mmCIF file of C-alpha atoms and ligand atoms in Angstrom:
data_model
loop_
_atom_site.group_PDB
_atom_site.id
_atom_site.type_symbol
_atom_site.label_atom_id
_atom_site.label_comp_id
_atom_site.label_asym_id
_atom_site.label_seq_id
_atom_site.Cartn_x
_atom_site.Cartn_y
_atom_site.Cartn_z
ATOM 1 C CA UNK A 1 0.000 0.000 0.000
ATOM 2 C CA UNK A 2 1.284 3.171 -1.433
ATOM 3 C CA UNK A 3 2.739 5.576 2.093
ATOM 4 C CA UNK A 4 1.266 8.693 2.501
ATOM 5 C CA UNK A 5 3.624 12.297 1.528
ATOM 6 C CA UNK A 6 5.613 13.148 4.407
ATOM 7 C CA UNK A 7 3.876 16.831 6.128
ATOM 8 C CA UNK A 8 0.517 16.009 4.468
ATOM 9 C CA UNK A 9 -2.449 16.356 6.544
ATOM 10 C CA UNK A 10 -3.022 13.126 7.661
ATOM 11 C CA UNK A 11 -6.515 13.965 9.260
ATOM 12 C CA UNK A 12 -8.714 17.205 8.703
ATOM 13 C CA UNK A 13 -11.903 18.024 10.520
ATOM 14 C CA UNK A 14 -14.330 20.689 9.727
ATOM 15 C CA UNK A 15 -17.332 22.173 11.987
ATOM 16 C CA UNK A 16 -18.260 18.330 13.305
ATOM 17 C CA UNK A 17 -20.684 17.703 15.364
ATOM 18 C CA UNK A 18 -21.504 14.391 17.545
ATOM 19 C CA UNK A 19 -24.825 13.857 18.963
ATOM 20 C CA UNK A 20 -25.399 10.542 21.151
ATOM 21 C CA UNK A 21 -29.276 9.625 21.398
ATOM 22 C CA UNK A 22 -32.341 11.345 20.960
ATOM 23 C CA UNK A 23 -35.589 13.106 21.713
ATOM 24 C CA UNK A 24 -34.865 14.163 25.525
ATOM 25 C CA UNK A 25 -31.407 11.516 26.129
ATOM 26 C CA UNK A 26 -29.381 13.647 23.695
ATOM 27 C CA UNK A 27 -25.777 14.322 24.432
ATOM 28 C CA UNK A 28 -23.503 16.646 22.508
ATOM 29 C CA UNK A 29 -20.541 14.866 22.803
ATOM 30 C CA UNK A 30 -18.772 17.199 19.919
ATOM 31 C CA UNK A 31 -19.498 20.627 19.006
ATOM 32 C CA UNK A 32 -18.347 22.724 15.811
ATOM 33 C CA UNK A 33 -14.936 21.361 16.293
ATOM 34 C CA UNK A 34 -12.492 22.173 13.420
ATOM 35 C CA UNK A 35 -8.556 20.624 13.538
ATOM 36 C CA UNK A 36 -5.574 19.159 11.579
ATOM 37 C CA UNK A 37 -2.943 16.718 11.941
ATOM 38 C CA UNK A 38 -0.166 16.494 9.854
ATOM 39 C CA UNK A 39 3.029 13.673 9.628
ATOM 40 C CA UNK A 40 5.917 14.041 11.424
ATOM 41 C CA UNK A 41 3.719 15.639 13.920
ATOM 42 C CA UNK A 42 3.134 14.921 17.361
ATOM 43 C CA UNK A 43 -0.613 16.460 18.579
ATOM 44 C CA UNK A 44 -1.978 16.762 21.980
ATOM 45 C CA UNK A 45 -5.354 16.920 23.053
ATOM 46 C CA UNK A 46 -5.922 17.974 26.725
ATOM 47 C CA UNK A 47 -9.158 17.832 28.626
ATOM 48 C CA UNK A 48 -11.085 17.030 31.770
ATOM 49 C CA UNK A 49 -13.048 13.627 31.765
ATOM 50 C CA UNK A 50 -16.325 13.833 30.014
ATOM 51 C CA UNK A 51 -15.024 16.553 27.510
ATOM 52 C CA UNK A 52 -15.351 14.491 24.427
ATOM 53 C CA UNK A 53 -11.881 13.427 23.748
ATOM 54 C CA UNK A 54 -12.535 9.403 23.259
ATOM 55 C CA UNK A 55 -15.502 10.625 20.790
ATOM 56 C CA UNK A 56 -13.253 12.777 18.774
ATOM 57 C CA UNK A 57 -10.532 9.934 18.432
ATOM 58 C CA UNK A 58 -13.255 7.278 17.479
ATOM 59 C CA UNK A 59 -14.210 10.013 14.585
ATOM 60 C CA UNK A 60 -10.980 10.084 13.570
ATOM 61 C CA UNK A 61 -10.796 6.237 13.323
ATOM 62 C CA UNK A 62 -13.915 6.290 11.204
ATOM 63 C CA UNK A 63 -15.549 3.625 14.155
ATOM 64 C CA UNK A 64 -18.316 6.255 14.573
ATOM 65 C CA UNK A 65 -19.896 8.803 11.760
ATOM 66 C CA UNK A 66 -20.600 12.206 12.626
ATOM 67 C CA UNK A 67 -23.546 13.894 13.603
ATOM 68 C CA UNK A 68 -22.299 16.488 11.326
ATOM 69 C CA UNK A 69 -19.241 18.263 9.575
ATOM 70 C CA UNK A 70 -16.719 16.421 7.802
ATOM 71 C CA UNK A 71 -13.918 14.622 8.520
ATOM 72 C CA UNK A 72 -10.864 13.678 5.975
ATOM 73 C CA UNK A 73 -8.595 10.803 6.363
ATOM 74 C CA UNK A 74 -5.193 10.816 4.740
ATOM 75 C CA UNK A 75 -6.780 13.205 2.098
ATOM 76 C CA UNK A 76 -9.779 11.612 1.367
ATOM 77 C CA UNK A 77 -13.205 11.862 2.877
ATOM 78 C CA UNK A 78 -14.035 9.486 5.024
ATOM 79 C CA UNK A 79 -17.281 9.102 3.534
ATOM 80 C CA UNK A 80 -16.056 8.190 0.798
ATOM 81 C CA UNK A 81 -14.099 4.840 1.798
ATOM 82 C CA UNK A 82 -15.950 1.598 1.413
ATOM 83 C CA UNK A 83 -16.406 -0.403 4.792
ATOM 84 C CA UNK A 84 -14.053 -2.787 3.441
ATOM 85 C CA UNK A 85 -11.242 0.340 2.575
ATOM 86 C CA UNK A 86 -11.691 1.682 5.952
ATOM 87 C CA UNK A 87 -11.325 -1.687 7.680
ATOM 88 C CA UNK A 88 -7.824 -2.389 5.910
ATOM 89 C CA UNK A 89 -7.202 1.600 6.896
ATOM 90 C CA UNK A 90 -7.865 0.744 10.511
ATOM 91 C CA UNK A 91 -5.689 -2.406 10.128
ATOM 92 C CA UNK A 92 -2.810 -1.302 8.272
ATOM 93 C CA UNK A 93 -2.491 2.445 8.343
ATOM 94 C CA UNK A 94 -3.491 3.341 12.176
ATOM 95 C CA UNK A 95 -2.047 1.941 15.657
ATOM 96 C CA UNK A 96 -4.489 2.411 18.119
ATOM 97 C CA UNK A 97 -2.766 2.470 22.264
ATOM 98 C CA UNK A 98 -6.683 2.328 23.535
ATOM 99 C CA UNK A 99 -7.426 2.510 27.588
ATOM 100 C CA UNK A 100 -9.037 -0.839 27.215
ATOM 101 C CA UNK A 101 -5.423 -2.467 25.844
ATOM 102 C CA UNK A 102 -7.468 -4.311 23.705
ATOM 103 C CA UNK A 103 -4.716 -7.404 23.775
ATOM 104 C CA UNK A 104 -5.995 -10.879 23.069
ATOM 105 C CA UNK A 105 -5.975 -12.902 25.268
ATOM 106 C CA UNK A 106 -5.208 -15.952 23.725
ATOM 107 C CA UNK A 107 -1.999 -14.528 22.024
ATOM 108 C CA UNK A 108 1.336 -14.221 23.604
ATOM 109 C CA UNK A 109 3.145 -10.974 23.693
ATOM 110 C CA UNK A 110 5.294 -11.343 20.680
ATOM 111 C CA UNK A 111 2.155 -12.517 18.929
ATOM 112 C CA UNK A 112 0.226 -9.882 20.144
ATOM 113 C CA UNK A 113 2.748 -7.319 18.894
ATOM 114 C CA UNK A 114 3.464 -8.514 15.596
ATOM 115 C CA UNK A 115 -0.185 -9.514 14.373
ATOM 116 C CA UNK A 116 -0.383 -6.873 12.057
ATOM 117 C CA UNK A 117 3.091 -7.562 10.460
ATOM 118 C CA UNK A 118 1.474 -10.986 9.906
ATOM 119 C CA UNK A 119 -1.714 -9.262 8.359
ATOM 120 C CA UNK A 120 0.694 -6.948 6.276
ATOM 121 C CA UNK A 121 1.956 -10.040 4.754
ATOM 122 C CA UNK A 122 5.237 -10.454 6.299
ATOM 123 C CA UNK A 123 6.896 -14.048 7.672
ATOM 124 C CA UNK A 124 6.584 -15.345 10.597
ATOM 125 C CA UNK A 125 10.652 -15.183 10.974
ATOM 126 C CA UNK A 126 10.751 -11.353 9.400
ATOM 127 C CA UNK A 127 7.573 -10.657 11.693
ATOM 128 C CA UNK A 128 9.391 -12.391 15.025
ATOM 129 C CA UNK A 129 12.382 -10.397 14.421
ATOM 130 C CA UNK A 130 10.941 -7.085 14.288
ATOM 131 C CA UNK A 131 8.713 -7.766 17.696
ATOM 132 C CA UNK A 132 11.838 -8.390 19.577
ATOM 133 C CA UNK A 133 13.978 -5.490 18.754
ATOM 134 C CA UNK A 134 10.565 -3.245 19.494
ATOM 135 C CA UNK A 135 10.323 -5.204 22.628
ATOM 136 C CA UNK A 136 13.751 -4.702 23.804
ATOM 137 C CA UNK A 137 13.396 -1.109 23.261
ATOM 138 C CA UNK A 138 10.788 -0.664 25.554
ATOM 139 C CA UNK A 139 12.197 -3.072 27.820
ATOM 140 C CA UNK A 140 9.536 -6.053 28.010
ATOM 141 C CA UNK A 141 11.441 -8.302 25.630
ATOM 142 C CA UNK A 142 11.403 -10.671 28.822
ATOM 143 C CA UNK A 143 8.087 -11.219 28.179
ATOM 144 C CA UNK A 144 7.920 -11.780 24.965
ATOM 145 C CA UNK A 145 6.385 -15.476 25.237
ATOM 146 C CA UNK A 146 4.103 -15.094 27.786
ATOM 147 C CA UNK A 147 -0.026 -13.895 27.929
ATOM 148 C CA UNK A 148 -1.377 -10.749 29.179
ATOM 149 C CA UNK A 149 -3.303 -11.293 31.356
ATOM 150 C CA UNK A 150 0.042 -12.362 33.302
ATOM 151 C CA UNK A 151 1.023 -8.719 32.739
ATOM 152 C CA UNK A 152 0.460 -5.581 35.429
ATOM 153 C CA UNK A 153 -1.231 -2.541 33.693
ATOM 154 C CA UNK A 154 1.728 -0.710 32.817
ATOM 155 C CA UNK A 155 3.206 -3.705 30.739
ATOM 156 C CA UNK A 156 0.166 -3.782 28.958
ATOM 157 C CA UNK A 157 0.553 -0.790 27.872
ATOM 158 C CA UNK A 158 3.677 -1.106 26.401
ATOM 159 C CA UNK A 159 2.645 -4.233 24.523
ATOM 160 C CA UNK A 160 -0.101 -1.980 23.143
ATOM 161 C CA UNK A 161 2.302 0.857 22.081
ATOM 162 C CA UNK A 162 4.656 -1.658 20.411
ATOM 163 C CA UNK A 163 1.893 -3.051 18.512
ATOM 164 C CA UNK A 164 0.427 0.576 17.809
ATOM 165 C CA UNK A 165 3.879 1.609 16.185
ATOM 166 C CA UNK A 166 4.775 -2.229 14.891
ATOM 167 C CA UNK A 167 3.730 -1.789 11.472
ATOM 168 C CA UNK A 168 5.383 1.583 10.821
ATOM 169 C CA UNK A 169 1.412 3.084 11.022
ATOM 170 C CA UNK A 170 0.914 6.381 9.286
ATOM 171 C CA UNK A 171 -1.481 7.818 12.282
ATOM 172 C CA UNK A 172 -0.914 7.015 15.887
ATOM 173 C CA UNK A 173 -3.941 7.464 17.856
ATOM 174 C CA UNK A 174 -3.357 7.184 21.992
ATOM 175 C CA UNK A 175 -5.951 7.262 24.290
ATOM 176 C CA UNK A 176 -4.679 8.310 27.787
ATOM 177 C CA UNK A 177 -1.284 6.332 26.997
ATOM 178 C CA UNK A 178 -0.223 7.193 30.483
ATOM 179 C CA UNK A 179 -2.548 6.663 32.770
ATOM 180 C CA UNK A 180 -2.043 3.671 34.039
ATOM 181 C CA UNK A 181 1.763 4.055 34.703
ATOM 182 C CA UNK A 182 3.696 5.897 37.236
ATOM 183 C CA UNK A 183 5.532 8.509 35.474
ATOM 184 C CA UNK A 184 8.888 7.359 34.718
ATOM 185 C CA UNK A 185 7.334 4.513 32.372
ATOM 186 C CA UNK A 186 5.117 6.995 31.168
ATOM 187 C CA UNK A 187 7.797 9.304 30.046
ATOM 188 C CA UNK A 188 9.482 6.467 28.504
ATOM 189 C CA UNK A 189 6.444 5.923 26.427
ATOM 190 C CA UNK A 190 5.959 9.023 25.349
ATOM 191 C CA UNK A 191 9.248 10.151 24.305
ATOM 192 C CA UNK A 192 8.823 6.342 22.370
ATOM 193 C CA UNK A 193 5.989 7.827 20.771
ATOM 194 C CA UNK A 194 7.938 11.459 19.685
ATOM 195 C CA UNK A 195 10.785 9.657 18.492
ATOM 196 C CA UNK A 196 8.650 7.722 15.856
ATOM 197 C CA UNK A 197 6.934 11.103 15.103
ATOM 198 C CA UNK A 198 9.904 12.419 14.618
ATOM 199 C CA UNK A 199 12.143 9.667 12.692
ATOM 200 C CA UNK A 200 9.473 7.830 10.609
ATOM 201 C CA UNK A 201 7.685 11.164 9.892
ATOM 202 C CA UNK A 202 4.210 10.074 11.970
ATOM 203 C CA UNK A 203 1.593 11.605 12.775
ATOM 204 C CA UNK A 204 0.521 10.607 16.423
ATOM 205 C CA UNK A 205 -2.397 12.220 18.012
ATOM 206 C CA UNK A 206 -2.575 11.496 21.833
ATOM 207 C CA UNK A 207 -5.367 12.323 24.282
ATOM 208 C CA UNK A 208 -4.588 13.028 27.704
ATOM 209 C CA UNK A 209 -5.430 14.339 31.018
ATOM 210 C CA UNK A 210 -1.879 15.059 31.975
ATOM 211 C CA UNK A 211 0.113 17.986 31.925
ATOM 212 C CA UNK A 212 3.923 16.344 31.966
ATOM 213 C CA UNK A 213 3.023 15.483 28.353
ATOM 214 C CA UNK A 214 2.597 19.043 27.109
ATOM 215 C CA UNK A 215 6.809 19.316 26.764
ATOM 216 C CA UNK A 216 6.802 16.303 24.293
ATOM 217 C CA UNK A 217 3.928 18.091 22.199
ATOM 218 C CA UNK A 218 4.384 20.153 18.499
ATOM 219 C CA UNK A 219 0.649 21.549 19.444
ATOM 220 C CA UNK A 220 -1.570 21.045 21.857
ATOM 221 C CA UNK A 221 -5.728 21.231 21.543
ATOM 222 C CA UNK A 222 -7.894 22.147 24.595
ATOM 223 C CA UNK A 223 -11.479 20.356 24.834
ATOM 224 C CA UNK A 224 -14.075 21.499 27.241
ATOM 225 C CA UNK A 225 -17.488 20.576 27.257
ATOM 226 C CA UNK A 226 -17.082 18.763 23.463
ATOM 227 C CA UNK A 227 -15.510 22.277 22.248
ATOM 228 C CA UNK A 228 -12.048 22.670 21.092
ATOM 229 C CA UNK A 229 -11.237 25.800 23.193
ATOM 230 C CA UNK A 230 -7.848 27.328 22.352
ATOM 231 C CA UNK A 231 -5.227 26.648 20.075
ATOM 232 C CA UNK A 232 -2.096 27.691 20.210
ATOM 233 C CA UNK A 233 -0.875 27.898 16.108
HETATM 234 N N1 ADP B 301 -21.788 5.779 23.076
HETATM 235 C C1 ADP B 301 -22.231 6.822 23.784
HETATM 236 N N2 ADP B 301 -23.545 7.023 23.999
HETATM 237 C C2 ADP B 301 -24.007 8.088 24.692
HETATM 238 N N3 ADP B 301 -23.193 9.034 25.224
HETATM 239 C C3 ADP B 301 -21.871 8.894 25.055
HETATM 240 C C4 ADP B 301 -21.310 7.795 24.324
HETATM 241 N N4 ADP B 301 -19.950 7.923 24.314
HETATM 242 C C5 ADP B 301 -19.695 9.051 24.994
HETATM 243 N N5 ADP B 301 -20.827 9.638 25.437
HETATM 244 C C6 ADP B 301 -20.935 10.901 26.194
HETATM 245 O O1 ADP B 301 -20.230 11.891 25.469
HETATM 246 C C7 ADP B 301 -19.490 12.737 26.338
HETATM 247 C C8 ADP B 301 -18.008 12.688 26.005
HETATM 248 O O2 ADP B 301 -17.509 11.404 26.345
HETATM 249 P P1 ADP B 301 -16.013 10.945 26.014
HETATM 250 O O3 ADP B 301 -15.757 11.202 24.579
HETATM 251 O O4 ADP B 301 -15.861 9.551 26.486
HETATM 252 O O5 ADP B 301 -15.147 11.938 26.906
HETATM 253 P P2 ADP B 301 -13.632 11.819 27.435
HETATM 254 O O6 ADP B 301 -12.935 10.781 26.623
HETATM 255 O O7 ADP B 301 -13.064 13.199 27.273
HETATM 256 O O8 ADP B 301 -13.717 11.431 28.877
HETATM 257 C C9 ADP B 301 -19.825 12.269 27.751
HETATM 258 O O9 ADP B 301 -20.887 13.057 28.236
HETATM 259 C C10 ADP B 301 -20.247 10.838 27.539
HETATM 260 O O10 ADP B 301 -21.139 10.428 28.552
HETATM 261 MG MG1 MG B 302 -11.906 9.080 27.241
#
């Protein structure tokens, strides 16, 4: 599959809207939010609980449509990608580092991590190669054979960044990447996450409710309320 232009927008939303429900149990989750994300650039979006951020992200990831607006995904509108297109985007072109892990069970951590290399069509030699060295660099390479749920919460989430950023994904999306680990992991993860922004020319769009990220950020977003309410370009 043909790599998107390095500095391209990578994701472009205009004036969209998310409503959840109806008649008298509606919730405006988004509101008239507008923003860009380009490769080689790392994006924050800070915001209290409830704000919208998780809503935005599964926009982005064309898993939900919105209410209104559009929203273009590496150049295209999302709209106009079959279910089919958008499932091999979601496979192929974005790593996802959700709360939820979202590691199978079943699968040990090497397998977990290199699943999509498999999908992409790589051996299972090539494939096992790869997971170690990504392994080793975020220091879990120990575990490499075992199952998560043998795993505390913070080595969980590295297996889910290393699968995330496995594939060489165009789009990074991170939901809360930190908040399960104390900080010094967390740092570690995030300055992971910069240098593959930086060297592969990613774009990686994380959510968060904590401030120590801001220093590892090109631009940070403020939502409140589902609004986007400063930005500081
Ligand atoms: N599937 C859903 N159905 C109804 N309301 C939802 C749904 N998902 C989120 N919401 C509501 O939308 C708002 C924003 O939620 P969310 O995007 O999860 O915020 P954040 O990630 O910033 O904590 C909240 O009021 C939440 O209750
Ligand atoms: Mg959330």
């Amino acid at each position: 599959m043909k790599t998107f232009e390095n500095n391209s927008r990578v994701v472009e939303l205009t004036d969209v809207s998310k409503i959840f429900g109806s008649n008298e149990h509606k919730t405006s989750a988004i509101k008239h939010v507008s923003l860009h994300a380009s490769s080689g650039e790392l994006l924050l979006l800070l915001g209290p609980s409830g704000s919208g951020k998780t809503t935005l992200l599964t926009l982005i990831a064309g898993l939900l449509e919105p209410t209104s607006g559009t929203i273009s995904l590496f150049g295209r509108n999302i709209e106009s990608y079959s279910a089919k297109e958008l499932q091999e985007i979601r496979a192929l072109r974005i790593g996802f580092v959700f709360q939820t892990f979202l590691l199978i069970d079943s699968l040990t951590v090497a397998e977990n991590v290199g699943i999509v290399l498999r999908f992409a069509g790589k051996t299972k030699k090539e494939s096992r190669r790869q997971v170690i060295r990504l392994l080793r660099q975020l220091h879990i390479d120990h575990l490499a054979n075992t199952f998560p749920q043998t795993l505390s919460q913070g080595e969980k989430q590295r297996v889910a960044v290393a699968r995330a950023i496995a594939n060489g994904a165009e789009l990074i999306i991170a939901d809360e990447p930190t908040g399960s680990l104390e900080s010094k992991q967390g740092f570690e993860i995030i300055q992971l996450l910069k240098t593959y922004s930086k060297e592969e020319k990613r774009c990686v769009i994380i959510v968060s409710h904590d401030l120590r990220i801001t220093e590892f950020a090109d631009r940070i977003l403020r939502m409140e309320d589902g609004k986007l309410i400063q930005s500081n370009e």
